[in-house]
CSV table of C-alpha atoms and ligand atoms in Angstrom, one decimal:
chain,number,residue,atom,x,y,z
A,213,GLU,CA,-10.0,-13.6,25.6
A,214,TRP,CA,-7.7,-11.5,23.4
A,215,ARG,CA,-9.9,-8.5,23.9
A,216,ARG,CA,-9.5,-8.9,27.6
A,217,THR,CA,-5.7,-9.0,27.4
A,218,PRO,CA,-4.5,-5.5,28.4
A,219,PRO,CA,-3.0,-3.5,25.6
A,220,ASN,CA,0.3,-3.3,27.4
A,221,ASP,CA,0.4,-7.1,27.5
A,222,ARG,CA,-0.6,-7.4,23.9
A,223,VAL,CA,2.2,-5.3,22.6
A,224,GLN,CA,4.8,-7.6,24.4
A,225,TYR,CA,4.2,-10.1,21.5
A,226,PHE,CA,5.0,-7.2,19.0
A,227,TYR,CA,8.3,-6.5,20.7
A,228,LYS,CA,9.2,-10.2,20.2
A,229,MET,CA,7.8,-10.1,16.6
A,230,LYS,CA,10.0,-7.1,15.8
A,231,GLY,CA,13.1,-9.0,17.0
A,232,LEU,CA,12.2,-12.1,15.1
A,233,LEU,CA,11.5,-10.2,11.9
A,234,GLU,CA,14.9,-8.3,12.3
A,235,GLU,CA,16.6,-11.7,12.8
A,236,HIS,CA,14.9,-13.2,9.7
A,237,VAL,CA,15.0,-10.1,7.3
A,238,GLU,CA,17.4,-11.9,4.9
A,239,GLU,CA,15.6,-15.2,5.0
A,240,LEU,CA,12.3,-13.4,4.3
A,241,GLY,CA,14.1,-11.3,1.6
A,242,CYS,CA,15.2,-14.6,-0.2
A,243,ILE,CA,11.7,-16.1,0.0
A,244,ILE,CA,10.2,-12.9,-1.5
A,245,THR,CA,12.8,-12.8,-4.3
A,246,GLU,CA,12.3,-16.4,-5.1
A,247,GLU,CA,8.4,-16.2,-5.2
A,248,CYS,CA,7.9,-12.6,-6.4
A,249,GLY,CA,10.9,-12.0,-8.6
A,250,LYS,CA,12.0,-8.6,-7.2
A,251,THR,CA,15.7,-8.0,-6.4
A,252,PHE,CA,17.0,-9.1,-2.9
A,253,GLU,CA,17.6,-5.5,-2.0
A,254,GLU,CA,14.0,-4.6,-2.9
A,255,SER,CA,12.7,-7.6,-0.9
A,256,VAL,CA,14.8,-6.6,2.2
A,257,GLY,CA,13.5,-3.0,1.9
A,258,GLU,CA,9.9,-4.3,1.8
A,259,VAL,CA,10.5,-6.3,5.1
A,260,ARG,CA,11.9,-3.3,6.8
A,261,ARG,CA,8.7,-1.3,5.9
A,262,ALA,CA,6.7,-4.1,7.4
A,263,ILE,CA,8.8,-3.9,10.6
A,264,GLU,CA,8.1,-0.2,10.8
A,265,ASN,CA,4.3,-1.0,11.2
A,266,VAL,CA,5.1,-3.4,14.1
A,267,GLU,CA,7.0,-0.6,15.8
A,268,VAL,CA,4.1,1.9,15.4
A,269,ALA,CA,1.7,-0.6,16.8
A,270,CYS,CA,3.8,-1.0,19.9
A,271,GLY,CA,2.5,2.4,20.8
A,272,ILE,CA,-1.1,1.1,21.1
A,273,PRO,CA,-1.6,1.8,24.8
A,274,MET,CA,-1.3,5.5,23.9
A,275,LEU,CA,-2.9,5.3,20.5
A,276,LEU,CA,-6.0,3.7,22.0
A,277,GLN,CA,-6.5,6.6,24.5
A,278,GLY,CA,-10.0,8.0,24.3
A,279,TYR,CA,-11.6,11.4,25.4
A,280,ASN,CA,-12.9,12.3,28.9
A,281,ASN,CA,-15.0,15.3,29.8
A,282,GLU,CA,-15.8,15.8,33.5
A,283,ASP,CA,-18.9,17.7,34.7
A,284,ILE,CA,-20.7,18.1,31.4
A,285,ALA,CA,-23.4,18.9,33.8
A,286,SER,CA,-23.3,18.8,37.5
A,287,GLY,CA,-22.0,15.5,38.7
A,288,ILE,CA,-22.1,14.0,35.1
A,289,ASP,CA,-19.0,12.9,33.2
A,290,GLU,CA,-18.7,11.7,29.6
A,291,HIS,CA,-16.1,9.4,28.1
A,292,MET,CA,-15.3,7.9,24.7
A,293,LEU,CA,-13.8,4.4,24.7
A,294,ARG,CA,-12.4,2.5,21.8
A,295,GLN,CA,-13.2,-1.2,21.7
A,296,PRO,CA,-12.2,-3.8,19.1
A,297,LEU,CA,-14.5,-5.1,16.4
A,298,GLY,CA,-13.9,-8.8,16.9
A,299,VAL,CA,-12.6,-10.8,13.9
A,300,VAL,CA,-11.2,-8.8,10.9
A,301,ALA,CA,-9.6,-10.0,7.7
A,302,THR,CA,-7.1,-8.7,5.1
A,303,ILE,CA,-6.9,-9.8,1.4
A,304,ALA,CA,-3.5,-9.1,0.0
A,305,PRO,CA,-1.9,-8.7,-3.5
A,306,PHE,CA,1.1,-10.5,-4.9
A,307,ASN,CA,3.5,-7.6,-5.2
A,308,PHE,CA,4.5,-6.9,-1.6
A,309,PRO,CA,3.8,-10.2,0.1
A,310,ALA,CA,5.5,-9.2,3.4
A,311,MET,CA,4.8,-5.5,3.6
A,312,VAL,CA,1.1,-5.1,2.7
A,313,PRO,CA,-0.3,-7.5,5.4
A,314,PHE,CA,1.6,-5.4,8.0
A,315,TRP,CA,-0.3,-2.2,6.9
A,316,PHE,CA,-3.2,-3.8,8.8
A,317,MET,CA,-2.2,-6.8,10.9
A,318,PRO,CA,-0.2,-5.2,13.7
A,319,TYR,CA,-2.9,-2.5,14.3
A,320,ALA,CA,-5.8,-4.9,14.1
A,321,VAL,CA,-4.3,-7.2,16.7
A,322,ALA,CA,-2.9,-4.5,19.0
A,323,CYS,CA,-6.4,-3.0,19.1
A,324,GLY,CA,-7.7,-6.3,20.5
A,325,ASN,CA,-9.1,-7.9,17.3
A,326,CYS,CA,-8.4,-11.4,16.0
A,327,PHE,CA,-7.0,-11.3,12.5
A,328,ILE,CA,-7.3,-13.4,9.3
A,329,LEU,CA,-4.9,-13.0,6.4
A,330,LYS,CA,-5.7,-14.3,2.9
A,331,PRO,CA,-2.4,-13.7,0.9
A,332,SER,CA,-2.2,-13.7,-2.8
A,333,GLU,CA,-2.2,-17.3,-4.3
A,334,LYS,CA,0.7,-16.1,-6.4
A,335,THR,CA,3.0,-15.4,-3.4
A,336,PRO,CA,2.0,-17.4,-0.4
A,337,MET,CA,5.4,-18.3,1.0
A,338,ALA,CA,6.4,-15.0,2.7
A,339,SER,CA,3.2,-15.2,4.7
A,340,GLU,CA,3.9,-18.8,5.7
A,341,LYS,CA,7.2,-17.7,7.2
A,342,VAL,CA,5.7,-14.6,8.9
A,343,PHE,CA,3.1,-16.8,10.6
A,344,GLU,CA,5.8,-19.2,11.7
A,345,LEU,CA,7.4,-16.2,13.4
A,346,TRP,CA,4.1,-15.2,15.0
A,347,GLN,CA,4.0,-18.7,16.5
A,348,GLN,CA,7.4,-18.2,17.9
A,349,THR,CA,6.3,-15.1,19.7
A,350,GLY,CA,3.9,-17.3,21.8
A,351,ILE,CA,0.8,-15.3,20.8
A,352,PRO,CA,-2.3,-17.2,21.8
A,353,ALA,CA,-3.7,-19.6,19.2
A,354,GLY,CA,-6.3,-18.2,16.9
A,355,VAL,CA,-5.3,-14.5,17.4
A,356,VAL,CA,-3.7,-14.5,14.0
A,357,GLN,CA,-4.7,-16.9,11.3
A,358,LEU,CA,-3.7,-17.6,7.8
A,359,VAL,CA,-6.2,-18.8,5.1
A,360,ASN,CA,-4.9,-19.6,1.6
A,361,GLY,CA,-7.0,-19.6,-1.6
A,362,GLY,CA,-8.4,-17.4,-4.3
A,363,LYS,CA,-11.8,-15.9,-5.0
A,364,GLU,CA,-13.7,-18.7,-3.2
A,365,ALA,CA,-11.8,-17.9,0.1
A,366,VAL,CA,-12.3,-14.2,-0.4
A,367,ASP,CA,-16.1,-14.6,-1.0
A,368,ARG,CA,-16.4,-16.8,2.1
A,369,LEU,CA,-14.7,-14.0,4.3
A,370,LEU,CA,-16.9,-11.4,2.7
A,371,GLU,CA,-20.1,-13.3,3.6
A,372,HIS,CA,-19.1,-14.6,7.0
A,373,GLU,CA,-21.2,-12.9,9.7
A,374,GLU,CA,-18.5,-13.0,12.3
A,375,VAL,CA,-15.9,-11.1,10.2
A,376,GLY,CA,-16.5,-7.4,11.2
A,377,ALA,CA,-14.1,-5.6,8.8
A,378,ILE,CA,-12.3,-6.2,5.5
A,379,SER,CA,-9.0,-4.6,4.4
A,380,PHE,CA,-8.2,-5.2,0.7
A,381,VAL,CA,-5.3,-4.3,-1.5
A,382,GLY,CA,-5.2,-5.3,-5.2
A,383,SER,CA,-6.6,-4.2,-8.5
A,384,SER,CA,-9.3,-1.6,-8.8
A,385,GLU,CA,-11.8,-3.9,-10.3
A,386,VAL,CA,-11.5,-6.4,-7.5
A,387,ALA,CA,-11.3,-3.6,-4.9
A,388,ARG,CA,-14.7,-2.2,-6.1
A,389,TYR,CA,-16.2,-5.7,-6.0
A,390,VAL,CA,-14.8,-6.5,-2.5
A,391,TYR,CA,-16.0,-3.1,-1.2
A,392,GLY,CA,-19.5,-3.7,-2.6
A,393,GLN,CA,-19.8,-7.2,-1.2
A,394,ALA,CA,-18.3,-6.4,2.2
A,395,THR,CA,-20.5,-3.3,2.9
A,396,ALA,CA,-23.6,-5.2,1.6
A,397,HIS,CA,-22.8,-7.7,4.3
A,398,GLY,CA,-22.7,-5.0,6.9
A,399,LYS,CA,-18.9,-4.9,7.3
A,400,ARG,CA,-16.5,-2.0,7.4
A,401,ALA,CA,-14.3,-2.0,4.3
A,402,GLN,CA,-11.1,-0.2,3.2
A,403,CYS,CA,-10.2,-1.3,-0.4
A,404,GLN,CA,-7.0,-0.1,-2.0
A,405,GLY,CA,-6.9,-0.4,-5.8
A,406,GLY,CA,-4.7,0.2,-8.8
A,407,ALA,CA,-2.8,3.3,-10.0
A,408,LYS,CA,-1.1,5.2,-12.8
A,409,ASN,CA,1.0,7.6,-10.7
A,410,PRO,CA,1.9,10.5,-13.2
A,411,VAL,CA,5.0,12.6,-12.8
A,412,ILE,CA,5.2,16.2,-14.0
A,413,VAL,CA,8.7,17.4,-15.0
A,414,MET,CA,9.1,21.2,-15.2
A,415,PRO,CA,11.7,22.9,-17.4
A,416,ASP,CA,13.6,24.1,-14.3
A,417,ALA,CA,14.0,20.6,-12.9
A,418,ASP,CA,17.5,19.0,-12.7
A,419,MET,CA,17.1,16.6,-15.6
A,420,GLU,CA,19.8,14.1,-14.6
A,421,MET,CA,18.6,13.7,-11.1
A,422,THR,CA,15.0,13.6,-12.2
A,423,ALA,CA,15.6,10.9,-14.8
A,424,LYS,CA,17.5,8.8,-12.3
A,425,ILE,CA,14.6,9.1,-9.7
A,426,VAL,CA,11.9,8.5,-12.2
A,427,ALA,CA,13.7,5.4,-13.6
A,428,ASP,CA,13.8,4.0,-10.1
A,429,SER,CA,10.2,4.7,-9.6
A,430,SER,CA,9.1,3.3,-13.0
A,431,PHE,CA,11.4,0.3,-13.3
A,432,GLY,CA,12.0,-0.6,-9.6
A,433,CYS,CA,10.1,-3.8,-8.6
A,434,ALA,CA,9.7,-4.3,-12.5
A,435,GLY,CA,7.1,-1.6,-12.4
A,436,GLN,CA,4.8,-3.8,-10.2
A,437,ARG,CA,4.5,-1.3,-7.4
A,438,CYS,CA,1.3,0.6,-6.6
A,439,LEU,CA,3.4,3.7,-6.5
A,440,ALA,CA,5.4,3.1,-9.7
A,441,SER,CA,5.3,6.1,-12.0
A,442,SER,CA,4.1,5.1,-15.5
A,443,LEU,CA,3.5,8.4,-17.1
A,444,VAL,CA,5.7,11.4,-17.4
A,445,ILE,CA,4.2,14.8,-18.4
A,446,SER,CA,7.0,17.1,-19.5
A,447,VAL,CA,6.1,20.8,-19.4
A,448,GLY,CA,7.5,23.1,-22.2
A,449,GLU,CA,11.2,22.7,-22.8
A,450,ALA,CA,11.5,19.7,-20.5
A,451,GLY,CA,9.9,17.8,-23.4
A,452,GLU,CA,13.2,18.3,-25.2
A,453,SER,CA,15.7,17.2,-22.6
A,454,PHE,CA,13.8,14.6,-20.4
A,455,PRO,CA,13.3,11.9,-23.2
A,456,GLU,CA,17.0,11.7,-23.8
A,457,ALA,CA,17.8,11.6,-20.1
A,458,ILE,CA,15.2,8.8,-19.3
A,459,LYS,CA,16.2,6.8,-22.4
A,460,ALA,CA,19.8,6.5,-21.0
A,461,ALA,CA,18.6,5.6,-17.5
A,462,ALA,CA,16.2,2.9,-18.9
A,463,ALA,CA,18.5,1.3,-21.4
A,464,SER,CA,21.3,1.0,-18.8
A,465,ARG,CA,19.2,-0.8,-16.2
A,466,LYS,CA,20.6,-4.3,-15.4
A,467,VAL,CA,17.9,-6.9,-15.6
A,468,GLY,CA,18.2,-10.5,-14.2
A,469,TYR,CA,17.7,-12.9,-11.4
A,470,GLY,CA,17.0,-11.0,-8.2
A,471,MET,CA,19.5,-12.8,-6.1
A,472,ASP,CA,22.4,-12.0,-8.4
A,473,LYS,CA,24.6,-9.1,-7.4
A,474,GLY,CA,24.3,-5.9,-9.3
A,475,VAL,CA,20.8,-6.8,-10.7
A,476,GLU,CA,18.5,-3.8,-10.6
A,477,MET,CA,15.3,-5.3,-11.9
A,478,GLY,CA,13.7,-8.8,-11.9
A,479,PRO,CA,11.0,-10.5,-13.9
A,480,VAL,CA,7.3,-9.8,-13.8
A,481,ILE,CA,5.1,-12.1,-11.8
A,482,THR,CA,3.8,-14.6,-14.5
A,483,ALA,CA,4.0,-15.5,-18.2
A,484,GLU,CA,0.4,-14.1,-18.6
A,485,SER,CA,1.5,-10.9,-17.0
A,486,LYS,CA,4.4,-10.6,-19.4
A,487,SER,CA,2.3,-11.2,-22.5
A,488,ARG,CA,-0.4,-8.7,-21.2
A,489,ILE,CA,2.3,-6.0,-20.7
A,490,GLU,CA,3.9,-6.7,-24.1
A,491,GLY,CA,0.4,-6.5,-25.7
A,492,LEU,CA,-0.4,-3.2,-24.1
A,493,ILE,CA,3.0,-1.7,-25.5
A,494,GLY,CA,1.8,-2.8,-28.9
A,495,GLN,CA,-1.6,-1.2,-28.4
A,496,TRP,CA,0.2,2.1,-27.4
A,497,GLU,CA,2.1,1.9,-30.6
A,498,LYS,CA,-1.1,1.6,-32.6
A,499,GLU,CA,-2.5,4.6,-30.8
A,500,GLY,CA,0.5,6.6,-32.3
A,501,ALA,CA,3.2,6.4,-29.7
A,502,GLN,CA,6.8,5.7,-30.6
A,503,VAL,CA,8.9,3.1,-28.7
A,504,ILE,CA,12.2,4.8,-27.9
A,505,VAL,CA,13.4,2.0,-25.5
A,506,ASP,CA,11.9,-1.4,-26.4
A,507,GLY,CA,11.9,-4.1,-23.6
A,508,ARG,CA,9.8,-6.7,-25.5
A,509,GLY,CA,11.2,-10.1,-26.5
A,510,CYS,CA,14.4,-9.7,-24.3
A,511,THR,CA,15.9,-12.7,-22.4
A,512,VAL,CA,18.4,-13.0,-19.6
A,513,SER,CA,21.2,-15.4,-20.3
A,514,GLY,CA,20.8,-18.5,-18.1
A,515,TYR,CA,17.2,-17.7,-17.3
A,516,GLU,CA,15.7,-18.0,-20.8
A,517,ARG,CA,12.3,-19.1,-19.5
A,518,GLY,CA,12.1,-16.1,-17.0
A,519,ASN,CA,9.1,-13.7,-17.4
A,520,PHE,CA,11.4,-10.8,-18.3
A,521,VAL,CA,10.2,-7.5,-19.7
A,522,PHE,CA,13.0,-5.0,-19.9
A,523,PRO,CA,12.5,-1.3,-19.3
A,524,THR,CA,10.4,0.3,-22.0
A,525,VAL,CA,9.8,3.9,-22.9
A,526,LEU,CA,7.3,5.3,-25.3
A,527,GLU,CA,7.2,8.9,-26.6
A,528,ASN,CA,4.3,11.0,-28.0
A,529,VAL,CA,1.7,9.1,-26.0
A,530,ASP,CA,-1.8,10.2,-26.6
A,531,PRO,CA,-3.1,11.4,-23.2
A,532,MET,CA,-6.7,10.8,-24.3
A,533,GLY,CA,-5.9,7.3,-25.6
A,534,GLU,CA,-7.0,4.1,-23.9
A,535,VAL,CA,-3.6,2.9,-22.6
A,536,ALA,CA,-2.7,6.2,-21.0
A,537,GLY,CA,-5.7,5.7,-18.7
A,538,ILE,CA,-5.2,2.1,-17.6
A,539,GLU,CA,-2.7,0.4,-15.2
A,540,ILE,CA,-0.1,-1.6,-17.1
A,541,PHE,CA,1.7,-2.8,-13.9
A,542,GLY,CA,5.1,-3.5,-15.6
A,543,PRO,CA,8.3,-1.6,-16.4
A,544,VAL,CA,6.7,0.7,-19.0
A,545,LEU,CA,6.9,4.4,-19.1
A,546,GLY,CA,4.8,6.7,-21.4
A,547,LEU,CA,5.9,10.3,-22.2
A,548,ILE,CA,3.5,13.2,-22.8
A,549,GLN,CA,4.2,16.7,-23.6
A,550,VAL,CA,2.2,19.7,-22.6
A,551,ALA,CA,2.5,23.5,-22.7
A,552,ASP,CA,2.1,24.5,-19.0
A,553,LEU,CA,1.6,23.3,-15.5
A,554,ASP,CA,-2.2,23.9,-15.6
A,555,GLU,CA,-2.5,21.6,-18.6
A,556,ALA,CA,-0.4,18.9,-16.8
A,557,ILE,CA,-2.5,19.1,-13.5
A,558,GLY,CA,-5.7,19.0,-15.7
A,559,LEU,CA,-4.6,15.6,-17.1
A,560,ILE,CA,-3.8,14.2,-13.6
A,561,ASN,CA,-7.1,15.5,-12.2
A,562,GLY,CA,-9.1,14.1,-15.2
A,563,ALA,CA,-7.7,10.6,-14.8
A,564,ARG,CA,-9.5,7.7,-13.2
A,565,TYR,CA,-6.8,6.8,-10.7
A,566,GLY,CA,-5.6,9.0,-7.8
A,567,ASN,CA,-3.0,7.1,-5.9
A,568,MET,CA,0.1,9.3,-6.3
A,569,ALA,CA,1.3,12.2,-8.5
A,570,CYS,CA,4.8,13.8,-8.4
A,571,LEU,CA,6.4,17.1,-9.5
A,572,PHE,CA,10.0,17.7,-10.3
A,573,THR,CA,10.9,21.4,-10.1
A,574,ASP,CA,13.0,24.1,-8.5
A,575,SER,CA,10.1,26.4,-8.0
A,576,GLY,CA,8.4,26.6,-4.6
A,577,ALA,CA,5.3,28.3,-6.2
A,578,ALA,CA,4.9,25.6,-8.7
A,579,ALA,CA,5.2,23.0,-5.9
A,580,ARG,CA,2.6,24.7,-3.8
A,581,LYS,CA,0.1,25.0,-6.6
A,582,PHE,CA,0.6,21.2,-7.5
A,583,ARG,CA,0.4,20.1,-3.9
A,584,TYR,CA,-2.9,22.2,-3.5
A,585,GLU,CA,-4.6,21.2,-6.7
A,586,ALA,CA,-3.7,17.6,-7.5
A,587,THR,CA,-6.6,15.2,-6.8
A,588,VAL,CA,-4.5,12.3,-5.5
A,589,GLY,CA,-3.9,10.7,-2.1
A,590,ASN,CA,-0.1,10.9,-2.2
A,591,VAL,CA,2.0,13.8,-3.6
A,592,GLY,CA,5.8,13.7,-4.2
A,593,ILE,CA,7.8,16.8,-4.7
A,594,ASN,CA,11.1,15.9,-6.2
A,595,ILE,CA,10.3,12.3,-5.0
A,596,GLY,CA,9.5,9.4,-7.3
A,597,VAL,CA,7.9,7.0,-4.7
A,598,ALA,CA,5.9,9.0,-2.2
A,599,ALA,CA,5.4,6.1,0.3
A,600,PRO,CA,4.4,7.3,3.6
A,601,MET,CA,6.1,6.1,6.8
A,602,ALA,CA,4.1,3.7,9.0
A,603,PHE,CA,2.9,6.4,11.4
A,604,PHE,CA,1.1,8.2,8.4
A,605,PRO,CA,-2.1,6.8,6.9
A,606,PHE,CA,-1.6,5.4,3.4
A,607,SER,CA,-4.0,5.2,0.4
A,608,GLY,CA,-5.2,6.9,-2.7
A,609,TRP,CA,-8.2,8.8,-4.1
A,610,LYS,CA,-10.7,8.2,-6.9
A,611,ASN,CA,-10.6,4.7,-8.3
A,612,SER,CA,-7.5,3.9,-6.3
A,613,PHE,CA,-9.4,3.6,-3.1
A,614,PHE,CA,-12.9,2.6,-1.9
A,615,GLY,CA,-13.7,3.5,1.7
A,616,ASP,CA,-12.7,6.3,4.0
A,617,LEU,CA,-10.2,5.3,6.7
A,618,HIS,CA,-6.9,4.3,5.3
A,619,GLY,CA,-4.3,1.7,6.4
A,620,GLN,CA,-1.4,2.4,8.8
A,621,GLY,CA,-1.0,4.8,11.7
A,622,ARG,CA,-4.0,6.5,13.4
A,623,HIS,CA,-6.4,5.7,10.6
A,624,ALA,CA,-5.7,2.0,11.2
A,625,VAL,CA,-6.5,2.4,14.9
A,626,GLU,CA,-9.8,4.2,14.0
A,627,PHE,CA,-10.7,1.5,11.4
A,628,PHE,CA,-10.1,-1.4,13.7
A,629,THR,CA,-12.0,0.0,16.7
A,630,GLN,CA,-15.5,1.1,17.4
A,631,THR,CA,-16.2,4.0,19.8
A,632,LYS,CA,-18.5,3.8,22.7
A,633,ILE,CA,-19.7,6.9,24.6
A,634,VAL,CA,-20.4,6.5,28.3
A,635,VAL,CA,-22.3,9.2,30.2
A,636,GLU,CA,-22.2,8.7,33.9
A,637,ARG,CA,-24.1,10.5,36.7
A,638,TRP,CA,-22.7,10.4,40.3
A,639,PRO,CA,-24.8,13.1,42.2
A,640,ARG,CA,-22.6,15.2,44.5
A,641,GLU,CA,-24.8,14.5,47.4
A,642,TRP,CA,-23.9,10.8,47.1
A,643,SER,CA,-20.2,11.6,47.5
A,644,ARG,CA,-20.9,13.5,50.7
A,645,LYS,CA,-21.4,10.1,52.3
A,646,PHE,CA,-17.7,9.4,51.9
B,160,NAD,P1,-5.7,-8.8,-7.7
B,160,NAD,O1,-6.7,-7.8,-7.6
B,160,NAD,O2,-5.6,-9.7,-8.9
B,160,NAD,O3,-5.6,-9.7,-6.4
B,160,NAD,C1,-5.6,-9.2,-5.1
B,160,NAD,C2,-6.3,-10.2,-4.1
B,160,NAD,O4,-7.6,-10.4,-4.5
B,160,NAD,C3,-5.6,-11.6,-4.1
B,160,NAD,O5,-5.5,-12.1,-2.8
B,160,NAD,C4,-6.6,-12.4,-5.0
B,160,NAD,O6,-6.6,-13.8,-4.5
B,160,NAD,C5,-7.9,-11.8,-4.8
B,160,NAD,N1,-8.8,-11.8,-5.9
B,160,NAD,C6,-8.4,-11.8,-7.2
B,160,NAD,N2,-9.5,-11.8,-8.1
B,160,NAD,C7,-10.6,-11.9,-7.2
B,160,NAD,C8,-12.1,-11.9,-7.4
B,160,NAD,N3,-12.5,-11.9,-8.7
B,160,NAD,N4,-12.8,-12.0,-6.4
B,160,NAD,C9,-12.3,-12.0,-5.1
B,160,NAD,N5,-11.0,-11.9,-4.8
B,160,NAD,C10,-10.2,-11.9,-5.9
B,160,NAD,O7,-4.2,-8.0,-7.6
B,160,NAD,P2,-2.8,-8.4,-7.8
B,160,NAD,O8,-2.5,-8.8,-9.2
B,160,NAD,O9,-2.5,-9.5,-6.8
B,160,NAD,O10,-2.0,-7.2,-7.4
B,160,NAD,C11,-1.7,-6.1,-8.2
B,160,NAD,C12,-2.7,-5.0,-8.0
B,160,NAD,O11,-2.6,-4.5,-6.7
B,160,NAD,C13,-2.3,-3.8,-8.9
B,160,NAD,O12,-3.5,-3.2,-9.4
B,160,NAD,C14,-1.7,-2.8,-7.9
B,160,NAD,O13,-1.8,-1.4,-8.2
B,160,NAD,C15,-2.6,-3.1,-6.7
B,160,NAD,N6,-1.9,-2.6,-5.4
B,160,NAD,C16,-2.4,-1.5,-4.9
B,160,NAD,C17,-1.8,-1.0,-3.7
B,160,NAD,C18,-2.3,0.2,-3.1
B,160,NAD,O14,-1.8,0.6,-2.0
B,160,NAD,N7,-3.2,1.0,-3.7
B,160,NAD,C19,-0.7,-1.7,-3.1
B,160,NAD,C20,-0.2,-2.8,-3.8
B,160,NAD,C21,-0.9,-3.3,-5.0
């Protein structure tokens, strides 16, 4: 029935949903801060990015337009139509409980599919609220559905023969598993994984501005962002000035409860996550790195049982060591020094992840070389979090992504539809009758 609902009628629910999300931005922001730990400002920012995707999906009557060729031979026309897949599902991570589902949900539904969301078991409350708002739009029952649970729920969705496509966002290990299982069961799959997001700082960069932007990227959302930069590669003389600049920016960051005014960074998601992150800092030290800002063992007054890890910076990180290659997913930044841009790009291109890489420079030639050569899905030039707007597709390369079509924008429309080619013959002599 939903498929038969004209696209123009489908998007009426999205206009209502946009209004409802706007009205509930602050309420959703509070829920996210309470369950996820990030600051209220970060939570509200996340909801705004979710709304952007609803806005783009409102354009679906145009985005769904196919191709037509008349008279490919005498009296024969050919068309390409886009039709929905049926039922599709998204499996989401904990770190952006409102935004990540919206990379997929509005497009899937606007294209005429019914949609199932399996949120993270660590942050289920933001989705509860979003689905309450869906109900208020009057969208027909069953068009959007919420299923809570962990691995068991995921496996059931991966095996279910009526689920036509899986969108996954989470760690690379699980992304690889979900991609393998989904495709083995004949489904389309787009699976976004983990990241390291290295940043190159050239000697001609404005050090103060660079340190401020890198600090926001590395320590914002307590480093639990798939676009958080967690390695800085300083080129030449930048290796002398950058560590001092980032040290000051890291040490001055205000850590605390996300609803308190002036707090710039909240806790990490769980006690296990805190001890994993602190363990990896120790391992980096054993590999020869020096901790120049130490965020281990710190507490916030009034919240002594909180899972706080304060901003941490390590110098002289071994680029070939184990920790430089794995995702820490906490507010921890490693510093590496190299002789030139070629060596820096070589490190990025040799790494297992390919979500984002950034360059800070004053040189157009360096920027062009970097943009051209870096083997990552998102490039930032003098930007610390190169998150695409909702009308651009979003995802990484290498072990940061398994699949081909990405989330958001036109890629999402292609992912959530299948094309049908129609060839029609209406001989000219038949039309003479009319
Ligand atoms: P996670 O992989 O632990 O969990 C993600 C989802 O998979 C959850 O819904 C969870 O219930 C499910 N899951 C977990 N283990 C499973 C298993 N063994 N089998 C089946 N399903 C399983 O990830 P997380 O800790 O919630 O989120 C953090 C990770 O997500 C980080 O690695 C981060 O980089 C990544 N992430 C990536 C992007 C991106 O765009 N590339 C965006 C956000 C987060």
